[in-house]
């Protein structure tokens, strides 16, 4: 079975032995490794894909390009109205992933640079929930993994670079991250878990990775 609950809960599940594979959009924290070792678990990371985090707005928003600094200033509450950056006279509604998610932590690291998100930001529990909130709210801004971008929202250029497979695989898009699978030790060759965590290296696995909007690790940096 597969369940979606955020990277932090994935780590907890591996540590308490309730899963064979923990999918995480960030690396395990030192305290998570310590907790794992204390329970006799040896986390092993498998990088399976590369993802870009897209800054998304309502399709009706005329803004098409922001800098990383502008995104940070919006989420810090320094920029509070779209008219301040060339948009309509509407108060910006900030949508964020919950703080337990790897998406949030990557955004915090690459965009916020450890600055605090404004107190009026709305936190939601999944990338899909961010997208749904943005698509129904003309003044909203949010951030989602590239695989969650569709026609219901508009992905913005960041530093004049649009998030897509080419810009992410080349390393030009500034908000990108590796995606991991963690196992307890390296799985035995021939086991079901081994086949699962190495699938991304096969032609079939690479097609699957691309079909859901991620960049295969075999193409990163190309």
Coordinates of N, CA and C in Angstrom, one line a residue:
X1 N 0.8 -1.2 0.0 CA 0.0 0.0 0.0 C 0.9 1.3 0.0
X2 N 0.3 2.4 -0.5 CA 1.0 3.6 -0.5 C 0.2 4.7 0.2
X3 N 0.8 5.5 1.0 CA 0.1 6.6 1.7 C 0.9 7.9 1.5
X4 N 0.2 9.0 1.5 CA 0.8 10.3 1.3 C 0.6 11.1 2.6
X5 N 1.7 11.5 3.2 CA 1.6 12.2 4.5 C 2.7 13.2 4.8
X6 N 3.6 13.4 3.8 CA 4.7 14.4 4.0 C 6.0 13.7 4.3
X7 N 7.1 14.3 4.0 CA 8.4 13.7 4.3 C 8.7 13.4 5.7
X8 N 8.3 14.3 6.6 CA 8.5 14.0 8.0 C 7.8 12.8 8.5
X9 N 6.6 12.5 8.1 CA 5.9 11.3 8.4 C 6.5 10.1 7.8
X10 N 7.1 10.3 6.6 CA 7.7 9.2 5.9 C 8.9 8.7 6.7
X11 N 9.7 9.7 7.2 CA 10.9 9.3 8.1 C 10.4 8.6 9.3
X12 N 9.3 9.1 9.9 CA 8.8 8.5 11.2 C 8.4 7.0 10.9
X13 N 7.8 6.8 9.7 CA 7.3 5.5 9.4 C 8.4 4.5 9.2
X14 N 9.5 5.0 8.6 CA 10.7 4.1 8.4 C 11.3 3.8 9.8
X15 N 11.4 4.8 10.6 CA 12.0 4.6 11.9 C 11.2 3.7 12.8
X16 N 9.9 3.7 12.7 CA 9.1 2.9 13.6 C 8.8 1.5 12.9
X17 N 9.3 1.3 11.7 CA 9.1 0.0 11.1 C 7.8 -0.2 10.4
X18 N 7.0 0.8 10.2 CA 5.7 0.6 9.6 C 5.7 0.7 8.1
X19 N 6.9 0.9 7.5 CA 7.0 1.0 6.0 C 8.3 0.3 5.6
X20 N 8.3 -0.1 4.3 CA 9.6 -0.7 3.7 C 10.4 0.4 3.0
X21 N 9.6 1.4 2.4 CA 10.3 2.5 1.7 C 9.6 3.8 2.1
X22 N 10.4 4.8 2.4 CA 9.9 6.1 2.8 C 10.3 7.1 1.6
X23 N 9.3 7.5 0.9 CA 9.5 8.5 -0.1 C 9.6 9.9 0.5
X24 N 10.7 10.6 0.2 CA 10.9 11.9 0.8 C 11.4 12.9 -0.2
X25 N 11.0 14.1 -0.1 CA 11.4 15.2 -1.0 C 12.5 16.0 -0.4
X26 N 13.1 15.5 0.7 CA 14.3 16.1 1.3 C 15.1 15.0 1.9
X27 N 16.4 15.4 2.3 CA 17.2 14.4 2.9 C 16.8 14.3 4.4
X28 N 17.1 13.1 5.0 CA 16.8 13.0 6.4 C 17.6 13.9 7.3
X29 N 17.0 14.4 8.3 CA 17.6 15.3 9.2 C 18.5 14.5 10.2
X30 N 19.6 15.2 10.7 CA 20.4 14.5 11.7 C 19.7 13.8 12.8
X31 N 18.7 14.5 13.4 CA 17.9 14.0 14.5 C 17.1 12.8 14.1
X32 N 16.7 12.7 12.8 CA 15.9 11.6 12.3 C 16.9 10.4 12.2
X33 N 18.1 10.6 11.7 CA 19.1 9.5 11.6 C 19.4 9.0 13.0
X34 N 19.5 9.9 14.0 CA 19.8 9.5 15.4 C 18.7 8.6 15.9
X35 N 17.5 9.1 15.7 CA 16.3 8.3 16.2 C 16.2 6.9 15.5
X36 N 16.6 6.9 14.2 CA 16.6 5.6 13.5 C 17.6 4.6 14.1
X37 N 18.8 5.1 14.2 CA 19.9 4.3 14.7 C 19.6 3.8 16.1
X38 N 18.9 4.6 16.9 CA 18.6 4.2 18.3 C 17.6 3.1 18.3
X39 N 16.8 2.9 17.2 CA 15.9 1.8 17.1 C 16.4 0.7 16.2
X40 N 17.7 0.7 15.8 CA 18.3 -0.3 15.1 C 18.0 -0.2 13.6
X41 N 17.6 0.9 13.1 CA 17.3 1.2 11.7 C 18.5 1.9 11.1
X42 N 18.9 1.5 9.9 CA 20.0 2.1 9.2 C 19.4 2.7 7.9
X43 N 19.1 4.0 7.9 CA 18.5 4.6 6.7 C 19.5 4.7 5.5
X44 N 19.1 4.3 4.4 CA 19.9 4.4 3.2 C 19.1 5.2 2.1
X45 N 19.8 6.2 1.6 CA 19.1 7.1 0.6 C 19.3 6.6 -0.8
X46 N 18.2 6.7 -1.6 CA 18.3 6.4 -3.0 C 17.7 7.6 -3.7
X47 N 18.5 8.3 -4.5 CA 18.0 9.5 -5.3 C 17.3 8.9 -6.5
X48 N 16.0 9.2 -6.7 CA 15.3 8.6 -7.7 C 14.8 9.6 -8.8
X49 N 14.9 10.9 -8.5 CA 14.4 11.8 -9.5 C 14.8 13.2 -9.1
X50 N 14.7 14.2 -9.9 CA 14.9 15.6 -9.6 C 13.6 16.4 -9.9
X51 N 13.2 17.2 -9.0 CA 12.0 18.0 -9.1 C 12.2 19.5 -9.0
X52 N 11.4 20.2 -9.7 CA 11.5 21.7 -9.5 C 10.3 22.1 -8.7
X53 N 10.4 23.2 -7.9 CA 9.3 23.7 -7.2 C 8.8 25.0 -8.0
X54 N 7.6 24.9 -8.5 CA 7.1 26.0 -9.3 C 6.3 27.0 -8.4
X55 N 6.5 28.2 -8.7 CA 5.7 29.3 -8.1 C 4.5 29.5 -8.9
X56 N 3.3 29.3 -8.4 CA 2.1 29.3 -9.1 C 1.1 30.4 -8.7
X57 N 0.4 30.9 -9.7 CA -0.7 31.9 -9.4 C -1.9 31.5 -10.2
X58 N -3.0 32.2 -10.0 CA -4.2 32.0 -10.7 C -4.0 32.4 -12.2
X59 N -4.6 31.6 -13.1 CA -4.3 31.9 -14.6 C -4.7 33.3 -15.0
X60 N -5.6 34.0 -14.3 CA -6.0 35.3 -14.6 C -5.0 36.4 -14.1
X61 N -4.0 36.0 -13.3 CA -3.0 37.0 -12.8 C -2.1 37.4 -14.0
X62 N -1.9 38.7 -14.2 CA -1.0 39.1 -15.4 C 0.5 38.9 -15.1
X63 N 0.8 38.7 -13.8 CA 2.2 38.6 -13.5 C 2.8 37.3 -14.1
X64 N 3.9 37.3 -14.7 CA 4.5 36.1 -15.3 C 5.9 35.8 -14.9
X65 N 6.6 36.8 -14.2 CA 8.0 36.6 -13.9 C 8.3 37.2 -12.5
X66 N 8.9 36.5 -11.6 CA 9.4 37.1 -10.4 C 10.8 36.7 -10.1
X67 N 11.5 37.4 -9.3 CA 12.9 37.0 -8.9 C 12.7 36.2 -7.6
X68 N 13.7 35.4 -7.3 CA 13.7 34.7 -6.0 C 13.6 35.7 -4.8
X69 N 14.2 36.8 -4.9 CA 14.1 37.8 -3.9 C 12.7 38.3 -3.7
X70 N 12.0 38.5 -4.8 CA 10.6 39.0 -4.8 C 9.7 37.9 -4.1
X71 N 9.9 36.7 -4.5 CA 9.1 35.6 -3.9 C 9.4 35.6 -2.4
X72 N 10.6 35.7 -2.0 CA 10.9 35.7 -0.6 C 10.3 36.9 0.1
X73 N 10.3 38.1 -0.5 CA 9.7 39.3 0.1 C 8.2 39.1 0.2
X74 N 7.6 38.4 -0.7 CA 6.1 38.2 -0.6 C 5.8 37.3 0.6
X75 N 6.6 36.2 0.7 CA 6.3 35.3 1.8 C 6.8 35.8 3.1
X76 N 7.6 36.8 3.2 CA 8.0 37.4 4.4 C 7.0 38.5 4.8
X77 N 6.1 38.9 3.9 CA 5.2 39.9 4.2 C 5.7 41.3 3.9
X78 N 6.8 41.4 3.2 CA 7.3 42.7 2.8 C 6.6 43.3 1.6
X79 N 6.2 42.4 0.6 CA 5.4 42.8 -0.5 C 4.0 42.2 -0.2
X80 N 3.0 43.0 -0.1 CA 1.7 42.6 0.3 C 0.6 42.8 -0.7
X81 N 0.9 43.5 -1.8 CA -0.1 43.8 -2.8 C 0.5 43.6 -4.1
X82 N -0.3 42.9 -5.0 CA 0.2 42.6 -6.4 C 0.6 43.9 -7.1
X83 N 0.0 45.0 -6.8 CA 0.3 46.3 -7.5 C 1.8 46.7 -7.3
X84 N 2.4 46.2 -6.2 CA 3.8 46.6 -5.9 C 4.8 46.0 -6.9
X85 N 4.3 44.9 -7.6 CA 5.2 44.3 -8.5 C 4.6 44.3 -9.9
X86 N 3.7 45.2 -10.2 CA 3.2 45.4 -11.5 C 1.9 44.6 -11.8
X87 N 1.3 44.1 -10.8 CA 0.0 43.4 -10.9 C -1.2 44.2 -10.5
X88 N -2.3 43.6 -10.3 CA -3.5 44.3 -10.0 C -3.5 44.7 -8.5
X89 N -4.4 45.7 -8.2 CA -4.5 46.2 -6.8 C -5.3 45.2 -6.0
X90 N -4.6 44.1 -5.6 CA -5.2 43.1 -4.8 C -4.2 42.6 -3.7
X91 N -4.7 42.4 -2.5 CA -3.9 41.9 -1.5 C -3.4 40.5 -1.8
X92 N -2.1 40.2 -1.6 CA -1.6 38.9 -1.9 C -2.0 37.9 -0.9
X93 N -2.5 36.8 -1.3 CA -2.9 35.7 -0.4 C -1.8 34.6 -0.5
X94 N -1.1 34.4 0.6 CA 0.0 33.4 0.6 C -0.5 32.0 1.0
X95 N -0.2 31.1 0.1 CA -0.5 29.7 0.3 C 0.8 28.9 0.5
X96 N 1.0 28.1 1.5 CA 2.2 27.4 1.8 C 1.9 25.9 2.1
X97 N 2.9 25.1 1.8 CA 2.8 23.7 2.3 C 3.0 23.7 3.8
X98 N 2.5 22.7 4.5 CA 2.6 22.6 5.9 C 4.1 22.4 6.3
X99 N 4.5 22.8 7.5 CA 5.9 22.8 7.8 C 6.5 21.4 8.0
X100 N 5.7 20.4 8.0 CA 6.2 19.0 8.1 C 6.6 18.4 6.7
X101 N 6.4 19.2 5.6 CA 6.6 18.6 4.3 C 8.0 19.0 3.8
X102 N 8.5 18.1 2.9 CA 9.8 18.3 2.3 C 9.7 19.5 1.4
X103 N 8.6 19.7 0.7 CA 8.4 20.8 -0.2 C 8.6 22.1 0.6
X104 N 8.0 22.2 1.8 CA 8.1 23.4 2.6 C 9.6 23.6 3.0
X105 N 10.3 22.6 3.4 CA 11.7 22.7 3.8 C 12.6 23.1 2.7
X106 N 12.3 22.6 1.5 CA 13.1 23.0 0.3 C 12.9 24.4 0.0
X107 N 11.6 24.9 0.0 CA 11.3 26.3 -0.2 C 11.9 27.1 0.8
X108 N 11.9 26.7 2.1 CA 12.5 27.5 3.2 C 14.0 27.6 2.9
X109 N 14.6 26.6 2.4 CA 16.1 26.6 2.2 C 16.5 27.4 1.0
X110 N 15.8 27.2 -0.1 CA 16.2 27.8 -1.4 C 15.6 29.1 -1.7
X111 N 14.5 29.4 -1.1 CA 13.8 30.7 -1.3 C 13.9 31.6 -0.1
X112 N 13.4 31.1 1.0 CA 13.3 31.9 2.2 C 14.7 32.2 2.9
X113 N 15.6 31.3 2.6 CA 17.0 31.5 3.2 C 16.9 31.6 4.7
X114 N 16.0 30.8 5.3 CA 15.8 30.7 6.8 C 15.0 31.9 7.3
X115 N 14.5 32.8 6.5 CA 13.7 33.9 6.9 C 12.3 33.3 7.3
X116 N 11.6 33.9 8.1 CA 10.3 33.4 8.6 C 9.2 33.7 7.6
X117 N 8.3 32.7 7.3 CA 7.1 33.0 6.5 C 6.1 33.8 7.3
X118 N 5.5 34.8 6.6 CA 4.6 35.7 7.3 C 3.5 35.0 8.1
X119 N 3.0 35.6 9.1 CA 2.1 34.9 10.0 C 0.7 34.7 9.4
X120 N 0.4 35.5 8.3 CA -0.9 35.4 7.7 C -0.9 34.4 6.5
X121 N 0.1 33.6 6.3 CA 0.1 32.6 5.3 C -0.8 31.5 5.7
X122 N -1.4 30.9 4.7 CA -2.3 29.7 4.9 C -1.5 28.4 4.6
X123 N -1.6 27.5 5.5 CA -0.8 26.2 5.3 C -1.8 25.1 5.0
X124 N -1.4 24.4 3.9 CA -2.2 23.2 3.5 C -1.4 22.0 3.4
X125 N -2.1 20.8 3.4 CA -1.4 19.6 3.6 C -0.9 18.8 2.4
X126 N -1.0 19.3 1.2 CA -0.5 18.6 0.0 C -0.3 19.6 -1.1
X127 N 0.5 19.2 -2.1 CA 0.7 20.0 -3.3 C -0.6 20.2 -4.0
X128 N -1.5 19.1 -4.0 CA -2.8 19.2 -4.7 C -3.6 20.3 -4.0
X129 N -3.5 20.4 -2.7 CA -4.3 21.3 -2.0 C -3.9 22.8 -2.3
X130 N -2.5 22.9 -2.4 CA -2.0 24.3 -2.8 C -2.6 24.6 -4.2
X131 N -2.5 23.7 -5.1 CA -3.0 24.0 -6.5 C -4.5 24.3 -6.4
X132 N -5.3 23.6 -5.7 CA -6.7 23.8 -5.6 C -7.0 25.2 -5.0
X133 N -6.3 25.6 -4.0 CA -6.5 26.9 -3.4 C -6.1 28.0 -4.3
X134 N -5.0 27.9 -5.0 CA -4.6 28.9 -6.0 C -5.6 29.0 -7.2
X135 N -6.0 27.9 -7.7 CA -6.9 28.0 -8.9 C -8.2 28.6 -8.6
X136 N -8.6 28.6 -7.3 CA -9.9 29.1 -6.9 C -9.8 30.5 -6.3
X137 N -8.6 31.1 -6.2 CA -8.3 32.3 -5.6 C -7.5 33.3 -6.4
X138 N -8.1 34.2 -7.1 CA -7.4 35.1 -8.1 C -6.2 35.8 -7.5
X139 N -6.2 36.1 -6.2 CA -5.1 36.9 -5.6 C -4.0 36.0 -4.9
X140 N -4.1 34.7 -5.1 CA -3.3 33.8 -4.3 C -1.9 33.5 -5.1
X141 N -0.9 33.2 -4.3 CA 0.3 32.6 -4.8 C 0.7 31.4 -4.0
X142 N 1.2 30.4 -4.6 CA 1.6 29.2 -3.9 C 2.8 28.6 -4.5
X143 N 3.2 27.4 -4.0 CA 4.3 26.7 -4.6 C 4.1 25.2 -4.6
X144 N 4.4 24.5 -5.7 CA 4.1 23.1 -5.8 C 5.2 22.4 -6.6
X145 N 5.3 21.1 -6.4 CA 6.3 20.4 -7.3 C 5.8 20.5 -8.7
X146 N 6.8 20.4 -9.6 CA 6.5 20.6 -11.0 C 5.4 19.6 -11.5
X147 N 5.4 18.4 -11.0 CA 4.4 17.4 -11.5 C 3.0 17.8 -11.1
X148 N 2.8 18.8 -10.3 CA 1.4 19.2 -9.9 C 1.0 20.5 -10.7
X149 N 1.8 21.0 -11.6 CA 1.4 22.1 -12.4 C 0.6 21.6 -13.6
X150 N -0.6 22.2 -13.7 CA -1.5 21.9 -14.9 C -2.1 23.2 -15.4
X151 N -3.1 23.1 -16.2 CA -3.7 24.3 -16.8 C -4.6 25.1 -15.8
X152 N -4.8 24.5 -14.7 CA -5.7 25.2 -13.7 C -4.9 26.3 -13.0
X153 N -3.6 26.3 -13.1 CA -2.8 27.3 -12.4 C -1.7 27.8 -13.4
X154 N -1.1 28.9 -13.1 CA 0.0 29.4 -14.0 C 1.3 29.4 -13.3
X155 N 2.3 28.7 -13.8 CA 3.6 28.7 -13.3 C 4.4 29.9 -13.7
X156 N 5.1 30.6 -12.8 CA 5.8 31.8 -13.1 C 7.2 31.5 -13.5
X157 N 7.8 32.3 -14.3 CA 9.3 32.3 -14.5 C 9.9 32.8 -13.2
X158 N 11.0 32.2 -12.8 CA 11.7 32.7 -11.6 C 13.1 33.1 -12.1
X159 N 13.5 34.3 -11.8 CA 14.8 34.8 -12.4 C 14.8 34.7 -13.9
X160 N 13.6 34.9 -14.5 CA 13.4 34.8 -16.0 C 13.6 33.4 -16.5
X161 N 13.5 32.4 -15.7 CA 13.6 31.0 -16.1 C 12.3 30.2 -15.8
X162 N 11.6 29.7 -16.8 CA 10.4 28.9 -16.6 C 10.8 27.5 -16.1
X163 N 10.1 27.0 -15.1 CA 10.3 25.6 -14.6 C 9.8 24.6 -15.6
X164 N 10.7 23.8 -16.2 CA 10.3 22.7 -17.0 C 11.5 21.7 -17.0
X165 N 11.3 20.6 -17.7 CA 12.3 19.5 -17.6 C 13.6 19.9 -18.1
X166 N 13.7 20.8 -19.1 CA 14.9 21.2 -19.7 C 15.7 22.1 -18.7
X167 N 15.0 23.1 -18.1 CA 15.7 24.0 -17.2 C 16.1 23.4 -15.9
X168 N 15.3 22.4 -15.5 CA 15.6 21.7 -14.2 C 16.8 20.7 -14.5
X169 N 16.7 19.9 -15.6 CA 17.8 19.0 -15.9 C 19.1 19.6 -16.1
X170 N 19.1 20.8 -16.6 CA 20.3 21.6 -16.9 C 20.8 22.3 -15.7
X171 N 20.0 22.4 -14.6 CA 20.4 23.1 -13.4 C 20.2 24.6 -13.4
X172 N 19.5 25.1 -14.5 CA 19.3 26.5 -14.6 C 18.2 27.1 -13.8
X173 N 17.2 26.3 -13.6 CA 16.0 26.7 -12.8 C 16.5 26.7 -11.3
X174 N 16.3 27.9 -10.6 CA 16.9 28.0 -9.3 C 16.3 27.3 -8.1
X175 N 15.0 26.8 -8.3 CA 14.4 26.1 -7.2 C 14.1 24.7 -7.5
X176 N 15.1 23.8 -7.3 CA 15.0 22.4 -7.7 C 15.6 21.6 -6.6
X177 N 15.2 20.3 -6.5 CA 15.7 19.4 -5.4 C 15.7 18.0 -5.9
X178 N 16.5 17.2 -5.2 CA 16.4 15.7 -5.5 C 15.3 15.1 -4.7
X179 N 14.7 14.0 -5.2 CA 13.7 13.3 -4.5 C 14.3 11.9 -4.1
X180 N 14.0 11.5 -2.9 CA 14.6 10.3 -2.4 C 13.6 9.2 -2.0
X181 N 14.1 8.0 -2.0 CA 13.5 6.8 -1.3 C 14.5 6.4 -0.3
X182 N 14.0 6.2 0.9 CA 14.9 5.7 2.0 C 14.4 4.3 2.4
X183 N 15.4 3.4 2.6 CA 15.2 2.1 3.0 C 16.0 1.8 4.3
X184 N 15.6 0.8 5.0 CA 16.4 0.3 6.2 C 17.5 -0.6 5.7
X185 N 18.7 0.0 5.5 CA 19.8 -0.8 4.9 C 19.6 -0.9 3.4
X186 N 20.6 -1.4 2.8 CA 20.5 -1.6 1.3 C 19.7 -2.8 1.1
X187 N 18.7 -2.8 0.3 CA 17.8 -4.0 0.1 C 18.6 -5.1 -0.7
X188 N 18.4 -6.3 -0.3 CA 19.1 -7.4 -1.0 C 18.7 -7.4 -2.5
X189 N 19.7 -7.7 -3.3 CA 19.5 -7.8 -4.7 C 18.5 -8.9 -5.0
X190 N 17.6 -8.6 -5.9 CA 16.5 -9.6 -6.3 C 15.3 -9.4 -5.4
X191 N 15.3 -8.7 -4.3 CA 14.1 -8.5 -3.5 C 13.2 -7.5 -4.2
X192 N 11.9 -7.6 -3.7 CA 10.9 -6.7 -4.2 C 11.3 -5.2 -3.9
X193 N 11.8 -5.0 -2.8 CA 12.2 -3.6 -2.4 C 13.4 -3.1 -3.3
X194 N 14.3 -4.0 -3.6 CA 15.4 -3.6 -4.4 C 14.9 -3.3 -5.8
X195 N 14.0 -4.1 -6.3 CA 13.4 -3.8 -7.7 C 12.7 -2.5 -7.7
X196 N 12.1 -2.1 -6.6 CA 11.3 -0.9 -6.5 C 12.2 0.3 -6.5
X197 N 13.2 0.3 -5.6 CA 14.1 1.5 -5.5 C 15.1 1.6 -6.6
X198 N 15.2 0.6 -7.5 CA 16.1 0.8 -8.6 C 15.4 0.9 -9.9
X199 N 14.0 0.9 -9.9 CA 13.2 0.9 -11.1 C 13.5 2.2 -11.9
X200 N 13.8 3.3 -11.2 CA 14.0 4.6 -11.9 C 15.3 4.5 -12.8
X201 N 16.1 3.6 -12.6 CA 17.3 3.5 -13.5 C 17.1 2.7 -14.8
X202 N 15.9 2.0 -14.9 CA 15.6 1.3 -16.1 C 14.8 2.2 -17.1
X203 N 14.8 1.8 -18.4 CA 14.1 2.6 -19.3 C 12.6 2.8 -18.9
X204 N 12.0 1.8 -18.4 CA 10.6 1.9 -18.0 C 10.4 2.8 -16.9
X205 N 11.3 2.8 -15.9 CA 11.3 3.6 -14.8 C 11.5 5.1 -15.1
X206 N 12.4 5.3 -16.1 CA 12.7 6.7 -16.5 C 11.4 7.3 -17.2
X207 N 10.7 6.4 -18.0 CA 9.5 6.9 -18.6 C 8.4 7.2 -17.6
X208 N 8.4 6.5 -16.5 CA 7.4 6.7 -15.5 C 7.7 8.1 -14.8
X209 N 9.0 8.3 -14.5 CA 9.5 9.5 -13.8 C 9.1 10.7 -14.7
X210 N 9.3 10.6 -16.0 CA 9.0 11.7 -16.9 C 7.5 11.9 -17.0
X211 N 6.8 10.8 -17.0 CA 5.3 10.9 -17.2 C 4.6 11.7 -16.1
X212 N 5.2 11.7 -14.9 CA 4.6 12.4 -13.8 C 5.2 13.7 -13.5
X213 N 6.1 14.2 -14.5 CA 6.6 15.6 -14.4 C 7.9 15.7 -13.7
X214 N 8.6 14.7 -13.4 CA 9.9 14.8 -12.8 C 11.0 14.6 -13.8
X215 N 12.2 14.9 -13.4 CA 13.4 14.7 -14.3 C 14.2 13.5 -13.8
X216 N 14.4 12.5 -14.7 CA 15.2 11.3 -14.4 C 16.6 11.7 -13.9
X217 N 17.1 11.0 -12.9 CA 18.5 11.3 -12.5 C 19.5 11.0 -13.6
X218 N 19.1 10.2 -14.5 CA 20.0 9.8 -15.6 C 20.2 11.0 -16.6
X219 N 19.3 12.0 -16.5 CA 19.3 13.1 -17.4 C 19.7 14.4 -16.7
X220 N 19.9 14.4 -15.4 CA 20.2 15.6 -14.7 C 21.6 16.1 -15.0
X221 N 21.7 17.4 -15.3 CA 23.0 18.0 -15.7 C 23.3 17.9 -17.1
X222 N 22.4 17.3 -17.9 CA 22.6 17.1 -19.3 C 22.2 18.3 -20.1

